[in-house]
Amino acid sequence: MTTSAPTRQIRVLAAPGDRHDEILTPAALAFVGKLAAAFGERRQWLLKERRRQAIRLATGSPLGFLLATSAVREDRTWKVAPPAPGLTDRRVEITGPPADRRMAVNALNSGARVWMADFEDATAPTWDNVIGGQLVLLDAIERRIDFTTPEGKEYRLGANPATIMVRPRGWHLDEAHLEFDGRPVPASLVDFGLYFFHCAQRQIEAGHGPYFYLPKLENHYEARLWNDVFLLAQELLGIPRGTVRATVLIETITAAFQMEEILHELREHSAGLNAGRWDYLFSLIKTFGHRTDFLLPDRAKVTMTAPFMRAYTELLVRTCHRRGAHAIGGMAAQIPSRDPAASEAALAKVRLDKEREAEDGFDGSWVAHPGLVPVCREVFDNVLGHQPEQIHRTRDDVEATPADLLSVRRISGPPSQEGVRTNIAVALRYFDAWMRGQGAVAIDGLMEDAATAEIARVQIWQWLRHRVIDREAVLLVLDEELARLGAEYPWAALDEVRELFERTALSAELPLFFTPEAYTRHLVRTATAEATA
């Protein structure tokens, strides 16, 4: 299957799968190829700039608000575009992997206002998951997603399903199964491009539009790149400019200092900002993990009430509301238990977290399980009433300085033995599931994804670097938890799991993400181009 320009072509390097031809049409591939041709080199330059910025910060350059963009922050007149159809009321949003048809139907029917179909942290990007997710989205939009399991259980799409938003993979990832001009296509452009090509017009006809969540942005230049992608995609398909809407996850420490600039770059396509908790802490350690004043305790002890986390979330609300944008809160990952006492305790934690968010001014929040939708909705109902949001609360009382955003030392401390073991266990269990193609994993009552695995493994790295834990003790716990994993899941690839953990958590230099190399080693299954032509 090949489409070609005069000297450039896009090729599928994977074996064909069931119904893949419905997504990988010549026209769809040509569209993705045009995006890769237009933006591939610029994306590479921005990734190099990420590395340069990391070196600057590691060698003592201060992190603060940009002087060069002060005029954007000081100009009170500009606003983002008004909410698009289906995105006016976002008080509850549910997330999950799009390739799981059962989870997709349950999410769409959950009572949440929005379903974020997540090709990123909740998806292990096997080729079947990537294309299967696109098929599920297409089927959902065309209302042909209904199915019956072999056991006779029926899954049927309800009359008022949630609005769909798609989270493509981040700029740092490639899609090895698609090649353009001899190079892998940026994964973000694959996920965005295939969905946009097949579903943008269908969504408009259904009364919504092509809506997205944008992950892992580190600065406003990366937001500008996305905005230019939107402009070209709309132009190529004859879709009116400004139809696309995108919410940016503020989940890197550098992006926290450029929230206004990010909204400004995307303003005609903006649907607000979201607070991504675990990736934010992960980014903090990646950026400043070499410094003792950024030594974090057990991740369970780093709550959203920590001073530096409060500064980040309150600044996010203030920034969004000053610009007429939605501010969306973080994830509640608890899974309701069959044990009434355990379920009640979990729901109580969720309620407290959502009450804080609603009272702080957030317009909605995330849940990972349909069973959490009612409690989240009730909390926001109590604050919002019949209003769809509370953007009128501009939070002019909030003043967040660079020192406030970086005041980690106020909660710093050594880890506990339980915290060390929990991080190792979570990382190992997630790595095993991810390498088997599962990106959203239930572990000890929580729905874990790549973000929690990342924070788990980088905390081990940070604690070892500063010698607050003993390497031999870590290796002992590693052996014990691998044995437990093997006893519970005899099919687990223990040697590969160990190797991935040692490479990403125990090495002298910290890999920025576990996913790129692990993807190449474990998830890429290419065939010859001729076999798929």
Short mmCIF file of N, CA and C in Angstrom, two decimals, residues 352-506:
data_model
loop_
_atom_site.label_atom_id
_atom_site.label_comp_id
_atom_site.label_asym_id
_atom_site.label_seq_id
_atom_site.Cartn_x
_atom_site.Cartn_y
_atom_site.Cartn_z
N LEU A 352 -13.24 13.97 48.24
CA LEU A 352 -12.42 15.05 48.80
C LEU A 352 -11.58 15.72 47.72
N ASP A 353 -11.01 14.92 46.83
CA ASP A 353 -10.18 15.46 45.76
C ASP A 353 -11.00 16.33 44.81
N LYS A 354 -12.19 15.86 44.44
CA LYS A 354 -13.03 16.62 43.51
C LYS A 354 -13.62 17.86 44.18
N GLU A 355 -13.90 17.78 45.47
CA GLU A 355 -14.38 18.96 46.17
C GLU A 355 -13.33 20.06 46.18
N ARG A 356 -12.07 19.68 46.39
CA ARG A 356 -11.00 20.68 46.33
C ARG A 356 -10.94 21.32 44.96
N GLU A 357 -11.01 20.50 43.91
CA GLU A 357 -10.92 21.04 42.56
C GLU A 357 -12.09 21.98 42.25
N ALA A 358 -13.30 21.55 42.57
CA ALA A 358 -14.48 22.37 42.26
C ALA A 358 -14.44 23.68 43.04
N GLU A 359 -14.04 23.62 44.29
CA GLU A 359 -13.97 24.83 45.11
C GLU A 359 -12.85 25.75 44.65
N ASP A 360 -11.79 25.19 44.09
CA ASP A 360 -10.69 26.02 43.58
C ASP A 360 -11.04 26.71 42.27
N GLY A 361 -12.10 26.25 41.61
CA GLY A 361 -12.51 26.90 40.37
C GLY A 361 -12.45 26.05 39.13
N PHE A 362 -12.01 24.80 39.24
CA PHE A 362 -11.99 23.95 38.06
C PHE A 362 -13.41 23.78 37.50
N ASP A 363 -13.49 23.59 36.21
CA ASP A 363 -14.78 23.46 35.53
C ASP A 363 -15.19 22.01 35.32
N GLY A 364 -14.29 21.09 35.62
CA GLY A 364 -14.56 19.67 35.48
C GLY A 364 -13.34 18.89 35.87
N SER A 365 -13.46 17.57 35.80
CA SER A 365 -12.35 16.74 36.24
C SER A 365 -12.41 15.38 35.55
N TRP A 366 -11.35 14.61 35.74
CA TRP A 366 -11.19 13.31 35.10
C TRP A 366 -11.49 12.17 36.06
N VAL A 367 -12.04 11.08 35.52
CA VAL A 367 -12.12 9.81 36.24
C VAL A 367 -11.67 8.71 35.28
N ALA A 368 -11.22 7.59 35.86
CA ALA A 368 -10.73 6.48 35.05
C ALA A 368 -11.72 5.33 34.97
N HIS A 369 -12.81 5.40 35.77
CA HIS A 369 -13.74 4.27 35.83
C HIS A 369 -15.17 4.80 35.86
N PRO A 370 -16.09 4.16 35.13
CA PRO A 370 -17.48 4.63 35.12
C PRO A 370 -18.11 4.71 36.51
N GLY A 371 -17.63 3.87 37.43
CA GLY A 371 -18.19 3.90 38.78
C GLY A 371 -17.88 5.17 39.55
N LEU A 372 -16.94 5.98 39.06
CA LEU A 372 -16.60 7.23 39.74
C LEU A 372 -17.35 8.43 39.16
N VAL A 373 -18.03 8.22 38.04
CA VAL A 373 -18.74 9.33 37.40
C VAL A 373 -19.77 9.96 38.33
N PRO A 374 -20.63 9.18 39.02
CA PRO A 374 -21.67 9.81 39.85
C PRO A 374 -21.13 10.70 40.95
N VAL A 375 -20.07 10.28 41.65
CA VAL A 375 -19.56 11.10 42.75
C VAL A 375 -18.91 12.37 42.22
N CYS A 376 -18.18 12.26 41.11
CA CYS A 376 -17.57 13.45 40.52
C CYS A 376 -18.65 14.42 40.03
N ARG A 377 -19.66 13.89 39.38
CA ARG A 377 -20.74 14.73 38.88
C ARG A 377 -21.48 15.41 40.03
N GLU A 378 -21.72 14.69 41.10
CA GLU A 378 -22.43 15.27 42.25
C GLU A 378 -21.65 16.43 42.84
N VAL A 379 -20.34 16.24 42.98
CA VAL A 379 -19.51 17.31 43.55
C VAL A 379 -19.57 18.56 42.68
N PHE A 380 -19.42 18.40 41.38
CA PHE A 380 -19.44 19.58 40.50
C PHE A 380 -20.84 20.14 40.35
N ASP A 381 -21.87 19.29 40.43
CA ASP A 381 -23.24 19.79 40.43
C ASP A 381 -23.47 20.73 41.62
N ASN A 382 -22.92 20.35 42.78
CA ASN A 382 -23.13 21.15 43.98
C ASN A 382 -22.51 22.54 43.86
N VAL A 383 -21.43 22.64 43.09
CA VAL A 383 -20.74 23.93 42.93
C VAL A 383 -21.26 24.69 41.71
N LEU A 384 -21.46 23.99 40.61
CA LEU A 384 -21.86 24.66 39.37
C LEU A 384 -23.36 24.90 39.29
N GLY A 385 -24.14 24.02 39.92
CA GLY A 385 -25.58 24.13 39.77
C GLY A 385 -25.97 23.93 38.32
N HIS A 386 -26.75 24.87 37.77
CA HIS A 386 -27.18 24.78 36.38
C HIS A 386 -26.21 25.45 35.41
N GLN A 387 -25.14 26.05 35.95
CA GLN A 387 -24.13 26.65 35.06
C GLN A 387 -23.28 25.56 34.42
N PRO A 388 -22.88 25.71 33.18
CA PRO A 388 -22.04 24.68 32.56
C PRO A 388 -20.59 24.72 33.02
N GLU A 389 -20.16 25.84 33.56
CA GLU A 389 -18.77 26.00 34.01
C GLU A 389 -18.74 27.19 34.97
N GLN A 390 -17.55 27.50 35.49
CA GLN A 390 -17.41 28.65 36.38
C GLN A 390 -16.25 29.54 35.92
N ILE A 391 -16.20 29.77 34.62
CA ILE A 391 -15.14 30.59 34.04
C ILE A 391 -15.17 32.02 34.58
N HIS A 392 -16.33 32.44 35.06
CA HIS A 392 -16.43 33.80 35.61
C HIS A 392 -15.55 33.98 36.84
N ARG A 393 -15.16 32.89 37.49
CA ARG A 393 -14.26 32.98 38.65
C ARG A 393 -12.83 33.11 38.15
N THR A 394 -12.37 34.32 38.00
CA THR A 394 -11.06 34.55 37.39
C THR A 394 -9.90 34.37 38.36
N ARG A 395 -10.19 34.12 39.62
CA ARG A 395 -9.15 33.84 40.61
C ARG A 395 -8.04 34.88 40.61
N ASP A 396 -8.43 36.14 40.62
CA ASP A 396 -7.45 37.22 40.66
C ASP A 396 -6.68 37.24 41.98
N ASP A 397 -7.14 36.47 42.96
CA ASP A 397 -6.44 36.39 44.24
C ASP A 397 -5.17 35.54 44.16
N VAL A 398 -5.03 34.78 43.08
CA VAL A 398 -3.89 33.86 42.96
C VAL A 398 -2.66 34.60 42.45
N GLU A 399 -1.57 34.43 43.14
CA GLU A 399 -0.27 34.94 42.70
C GLU A 399 0.73 33.81 42.85
N ALA A 400 1.19 33.27 41.75
CA ALA A 400 2.15 32.16 41.79
C ALA A 400 3.48 32.62 41.22
N THR A 401 4.50 32.62 42.03
CA THR A 401 5.83 33.02 41.61
C THR A 401 6.63 31.78 41.20
N PRO A 402 7.76 31.96 40.52
CA PRO A 402 8.62 30.81 40.23
C PRO A 402 9.00 30.05 41.50
N ALA A 403 9.26 30.77 42.57
CA ALA A 403 9.60 30.10 43.82
C ALA A 403 8.45 29.24 44.32
N ASP A 404 7.22 29.71 44.15
CA ASP A 404 6.06 28.92 44.57
C ASP A 404 5.95 27.63 43.76
N LEU A 405 6.15 27.73 42.46
CA LEU A 405 6.02 26.55 41.60
C LEU A 405 7.15 25.54 41.83
N LEU A 406 8.25 25.99 42.39
CA LEU A 406 9.41 25.13 42.56
C LEU A 406 9.73 24.84 44.03
N SER A 407 8.77 25.07 44.92
CA SER A 407 9.02 24.93 46.36
C SER A 407 8.89 23.49 46.84
N VAL A 408 9.55 22.59 46.17
CA VAL A 408 9.47 21.17 46.50
C VAL A 408 10.09 20.87 47.86
N ARG A 409 11.10 21.62 48.22
CA ARG A 409 11.82 21.34 49.47
C ARG A 409 10.90 21.38 50.69
N ARG A 410 9.75 22.03 50.57
CA ARG A 410 8.85 22.14 51.72
C ARG A 410 8.20 20.81 52.05
N ILE A 411 8.23 19.85 51.12
CA ILE A 411 7.70 18.52 51.43
C ILE A 411 8.73 17.43 51.17
N SER A 412 9.97 17.80 50.89
CA SER A 412 10.97 16.80 50.55
C SER A 412 11.25 15.91 51.76
N GLY A 413 11.71 14.71 51.48
CA GLY A 413 12.02 13.79 52.55
C GLY A 413 12.37 12.43 52.01
N PRO A 414 12.91 11.57 52.84
CA PRO A 414 13.32 10.24 52.38
C PRO A 414 12.11 9.34 52.14
N PRO A 415 12.29 8.34 51.31
CA PRO A 415 11.19 7.41 51.06
C PRO A 415 11.06 6.40 52.19
N SER A 416 9.91 5.77 52.25
CA SER A 416 9.71 4.66 53.18
C SER A 416 10.00 3.35 52.46
N GLN A 417 10.22 2.29 53.23
CA GLN A 417 10.42 0.98 52.62
C GLN A 417 9.20 0.58 51.81
N GLU A 418 8.02 0.90 52.31
CA GLU A 418 6.79 0.58 51.59
C GLU A 418 6.72 1.35 50.28
N GLY A 419 7.16 2.61 50.30
CA GLY A 419 7.15 3.41 49.08
C GLY A 419 8.08 2.86 48.03
N VAL A 420 9.25 2.39 48.44
CA VAL A 420 10.19 1.79 47.50
C VAL A 420 9.58 0.55 46.88
N ARG A 421 9.03 -0.32 47.72
CA ARG A 421 8.45 -1.56 47.22
C ARG A 421 7.26 -1.29 46.29
N THR A 422 6.43 -0.34 46.66
CA THR A 422 5.27 -0.03 45.83
C THR A 422 5.69 0.44 44.45
N ASN A 423 6.67 1.34 44.40
CA ASN A 423 7.13 1.83 43.11
C ASN A 423 7.70 0.72 42.24
N ILE A 424 8.49 -0.17 42.83
CA ILE A 424 9.07 -1.26 42.06
C ILE A 424 7.97 -2.20 41.57
N ALA A 425 7.04 -2.53 42.45
CA ALA A 425 5.95 -3.45 42.07
C ALA A 425 5.09 -2.87 40.96
N VAL A 426 4.73 -1.59 41.07
CA VAL A 426 3.90 -0.96 40.05
C VAL A 426 4.63 -0.91 38.72
N ALA A 427 5.89 -0.52 38.74
CA ALA A 427 6.65 -0.44 37.49
C ALA A 427 6.74 -1.80 36.82
N LEU A 428 7.07 -2.83 37.59
CA LEU A 428 7.22 -4.16 37.01
C LEU A 428 5.91 -4.67 36.43
N ARG A 429 4.83 -4.53 37.17
CA ARG A 429 3.54 -5.04 36.70
C ARG A 429 3.06 -4.25 35.48
N TYR A 430 3.31 -2.97 35.50
CA TYR A 430 2.89 -2.19 34.33
C TYR A 430 3.75 -2.53 33.11
N PHE A 431 5.05 -2.64 33.29
CA PHE A 431 5.92 -2.98 32.16
C PHE A 431 5.49 -4.30 31.53
N ASP A 432 5.20 -5.29 32.37
CA ASP A 432 4.78 -6.59 31.85
C ASP A 432 3.50 -6.47 31.03
N ALA A 433 2.51 -5.76 31.56
CA ALA A 433 1.25 -5.60 30.84
C ALA A 433 1.45 -4.81 29.55
N TRP A 434 2.24 -3.74 29.63
CA TRP A 434 2.47 -2.88 28.47
C TRP A 434 3.14 -3.65 27.34
N MET A 435 4.12 -4.47 27.68
CA MET A 435 4.81 -5.24 26.64
C MET A 435 3.90 -6.30 26.02
N ARG A 436 2.82 -6.64 26.71
CA ARG A 436 1.83 -7.58 26.17
C ARG A 436 0.68 -6.84 25.49
N GLY A 437 0.81 -5.51 25.35
CA GLY A 437 -0.18 -4.76 24.59
C GLY A 437 -1.28 -4.13 25.40
N GLN A 438 -1.15 -4.07 26.72
CA GLN A 438 -2.18 -3.48 27.56
C GLN A 438 -1.64 -2.19 28.19
N GLY A 439 -2.31 -1.07 27.93
CA GLY A 439 -1.81 0.22 28.41
C GLY A 439 -2.50 0.77 29.63
N ALA A 440 -3.71 0.30 29.94
CA ALA A 440 -4.44 0.69 31.15
C ALA A 440 -4.56 -0.56 32.02
N VAL A 441 -3.97 -0.52 33.21
CA VAL A 441 -3.78 -1.73 34.01
C VAL A 441 -4.30 -1.50 35.43
N ALA A 442 -5.15 -2.40 35.89
CA ALA A 442 -5.65 -2.34 37.28
C ALA A 442 -4.59 -2.95 38.20
N ILE A 443 -4.07 -2.12 39.12
CA ILE A 443 -3.05 -2.57 40.07
C ILE A 443 -3.44 -2.06 41.46
N ASP A 444 -3.72 -2.98 42.37
CA ASP A 444 -4.01 -2.64 43.76
C ASP A 444 -5.10 -1.57 43.88
N GLY A 445 -6.17 -1.75 43.12
CA GLY A 445 -7.32 -0.86 43.26
C GLY A 445 -7.22 0.45 42.51
N LEU A 446 -6.18 0.62 41.70
CA LEU A 446 -6.02 1.83 40.90
C LEU A 446 -5.86 1.47 39.44
N MET A 447 -6.39 2.30 38.55
CA MET A 447 -6.18 2.13 37.13
C MET A 447 -4.90 2.87 36.76
N GLU A 448 -3.85 2.11 36.53
CA GLU A 448 -2.54 2.70 36.27
C GLU A 448 -2.30 2.79 34.76
N ASP A 449 -1.51 3.80 34.37
CA ASP A 449 -1.12 3.94 32.97
C ASP A 449 0.36 4.28 32.91
N ALA A 450 0.83 4.68 31.74
CA ALA A 450 2.26 4.93 31.57
C ALA A 450 2.76 6.04 32.48
N ALA A 451 1.91 7.01 32.81
CA ALA A 451 2.35 8.12 33.65
C ALA A 451 2.72 7.64 35.05
N THR A 452 1.94 6.72 35.62
CA THR A 452 2.27 6.23 36.96
C THR A 452 3.50 5.33 36.92
N ALA A 453 3.67 4.57 35.83
CA ALA A 453 4.88 3.77 35.70
C ALA A 453 6.11 4.67 35.59
N GLU A 454 5.97 5.79 34.89
CA GLU A 454 7.09 6.72 34.75
C GLU A 454 7.50 7.31 36.10
N ILE A 455 6.52 7.80 36.86
CA ILE A 455 6.88 8.39 38.15
C ILE A 455 7.44 7.33 39.10
N ALA A 456 6.93 6.11 39.01
CA ALA A 456 7.43 5.04 39.87
C ALA A 456 8.90 4.75 39.59
N ARG A 457 9.26 4.63 38.32
CA ARG A 457 10.64 4.25 38.01
C ARG A 457 11.61 5.42 38.20
N VAL A 458 11.18 6.68 37.92
CA VAL A 458 12.13 7.78 38.10
C VAL A 458 12.33 8.11 39.58
N GLN A 459 11.34 7.81 40.41
CA GLN A 459 11.58 7.99 41.85
C GLN A 459 12.66 7.05 42.36
N ILE A 460 12.62 5.79 41.91
CA ILE A 460 13.68 4.86 42.29
C ILE A 460 15.03 5.40 41.84
N TRP A 461 15.09 5.89 40.60
CA TRP A 461 16.35 6.46 40.10
C TRP A 461 16.80 7.63 40.95
N GLN A 462 15.89 8.53 41.31
CA GLN A 462 16.26 9.70 42.08
C GLN A 462 16.75 9.31 43.47
N TRP A 463 16.07 8.39 44.11
CA TRP A 463 16.47 7.97 45.46
C TRP A 463 17.84 7.29 45.45
N LEU A 464 18.09 6.51 44.40
CA LEU A 464 19.41 5.88 44.29
C LEU A 464 20.50 6.93 44.03
N ARG A 465 20.21 7.89 43.20
CA ARG A 465 21.20 8.91 42.87
C ARG A 465 21.65 9.67 44.11
N HIS A 466 20.68 9.96 44.99
CA HIS A 466 21.01 10.73 46.19
C HIS A 466 21.31 9.84 47.39
N ARG A 467 21.37 8.53 47.13
CA ARG A 467 21.80 7.55 48.14
C ARG A 467 20.94 7.57 49.39
N VAL A 468 19.66 7.81 49.22
CA VAL A 468 18.74 7.71 50.36
C VAL A 468 18.14 6.31 50.45
N ILE A 469 18.41 5.49 49.42
CA ILE A 469 18.12 4.07 49.49
C ILE A 469 19.35 3.31 49.01
N ASP A 470 19.46 2.07 49.44
CA ASP A 470 20.63 1.26 49.14
C ASP A 470 20.37 0.42 47.89
N ARG A 471 21.33 0.42 46.98
CA ARG A 471 21.16 -0.31 45.72
C ARG A 471 20.93 -1.80 45.95
N GLU A 472 21.66 -2.38 46.90
CA GLU A 472 21.47 -3.81 47.17
C GLU A 472 20.07 -4.10 47.70
N ALA A 473 19.55 -3.17 48.50
CA ALA A 473 18.19 -3.35 49.00
C ALA A 473 17.17 -3.27 47.87
N VAL A 474 17.42 -2.37 46.92
CA VAL A 474 16.54 -2.26 45.76
C VAL A 474 16.57 -3.55 44.94
N LEU A 475 17.77 -4.10 44.73
CA LEU A 475 17.88 -5.34 43.95
C LEU A 475 17.19 -6.50 44.65
N LEU A 476 17.24 -6.51 45.98
CA LEU A 476 16.55 -7.56 46.73
C LEU A 476 15.04 -7.45 46.54
N VAL A 477 14.50 -6.22 46.66
CA VAL A 477 13.07 -6.02 46.45
C VAL A 477 12.69 -6.34 45.00
N LEU A 478 13.57 -5.99 44.07
CA LEU A 478 13.33 -6.29 42.66
C LEU A 478 13.17 -7.80 42.47
N ASP A 479 14.06 -8.59 43.06
CA ASP A 479 13.96 -10.05 42.95
C ASP A 479 12.65 -10.55 43.56
N GLU A 480 12.29 -10.02 44.72
CA GLU A 480 11.07 -10.47 45.40
C GLU A 480 9.82 -10.13 44.59
N GLU A 481 9.78 -8.93 44.04
CA GLU A 481 8.59 -8.52 43.30
C GLU A 481 8.50 -9.22 41.94
N LEU A 482 9.64 -9.53 41.34
CA LEU A 482 9.61 -10.32 40.11
C LEU A 482 9.08 -11.72 40.39
N ALA A 483 9.49 -12.30 41.53
CA ALA A 483 9.00 -13.62 41.91
C ALA A 483 7.49 -13.59 42.14
N ARG A 484 7.00 -12.53 42.79
CA ARG A 484 5.55 -12.40 43.01
C ARG A 484 4.81 -12.25 41.69
N LEU A 485 5.38 -11.45 40.78
CA LEU A 485 4.77 -11.27 39.47
C LEU A 485 4.69 -12.60 38.72
N GLY A 486 5.78 -13.36 38.75
CA GLY A 486 5.79 -14.64 38.06
C GLY A 486 4.83 -15.65 38.67
N ALA A 487 4.68 -15.62 40.00
CA ALA A 487 3.74 -16.54 40.65
C ALA A 487 2.30 -16.20 40.30
N GLU A 488 2.00 -14.92 40.17
CA GLU A 488 0.64 -14.49 39.86
C GLU A 488 0.33 -14.61 38.38
N TYR A 489 1.34 -14.33 37.54
CA TYR A 489 1.16 -14.39 36.09
C TYR A 489 2.28 -15.24 35.51
N PRO A 490 2.08 -16.56 35.44
CA PRO A 490 3.16 -17.45 34.99
C PRO A 490 3.66 -17.14 33.58
N TRP A 491 2.84 -16.45 32.78
CA TRP A 491 3.24 -16.12 31.41
C TRP A 491 4.08 -14.85 31.33
N ALA A 492 4.29 -14.16 32.46
CA ALA A 492 5.03 -12.89 32.43
C ALA A 492 6.46 -13.12 31.92
N ALA A 493 6.91 -12.19 31.09
CA ALA A 493 8.27 -12.26 30.53
C ALA A 493 9.23 -11.61 31.53
N LEU A 494 9.58 -12.36 32.56
CA LEU A 494 10.31 -11.79 33.70
C LEU A 494 11.67 -11.23 33.30
N ASP A 495 12.39 -11.92 32.43
CA ASP A 495 13.72 -11.43 32.04
C ASP A 495 13.60 -10.09 31.31
N GLU A 496 12.62 -9.97 30.43
CA GLU A 496 12.44 -8.72 29.70
C GLU A 496 11.96 -7.60 30.62
N VAL A 497 11.10 -7.93 31.57
CA VAL A 497 10.63 -6.93 32.53
C VAL A 497 11.81 -6.43 33.37
N ARG A 498 12.62 -7.35 33.86
CA ARG A 498 13.79 -6.96 34.66
C ARG A 498 14.72 -6.07 33.85
N GLU A 499 15.00 -6.48 32.63
CA GLU A 499 15.92 -5.71 31.80
C GLU A 499 15.40 -4.30 31.56
N LEU A 500 14.09 -4.16 31.32
CA LEU A 500 13.51 -2.84 31.10
C LEU A 500 13.60 -2.00 32.36
N PHE A 501 13.32 -2.60 33.52
CA PHE A 501 13.41 -1.85 34.77
C PHE A 501 14.85 -1.43 35.06
N GLU A 502 15.78 -2.32 34.91
CA GLU A 502 17.17 -1.99 35.20
C GLU A 502 17.67 -0.88 34.26
N ARG A 503 17.27 -0.95 33.00
CA ARG A 503 17.74 0.05 32.03
C ARG A 503 17.13 1.43 32.29
N THR A 504 15.89 1.48 32.79
CA THR A 504 15.20 2.77 32.91
C THR A 504 15.17 3.32 34.33
N ALA A 505 15.50 2.50 35.33
CA ALA A 505 15.45 2.98 36.71
C ALA A 505 16.77 2.86 37.44
N LEU A 506 17.65 1.97 37.00
CA LEU A 506 18.88 1.71 37.75
C LEU A 506 20.14 2.18 37.03
#
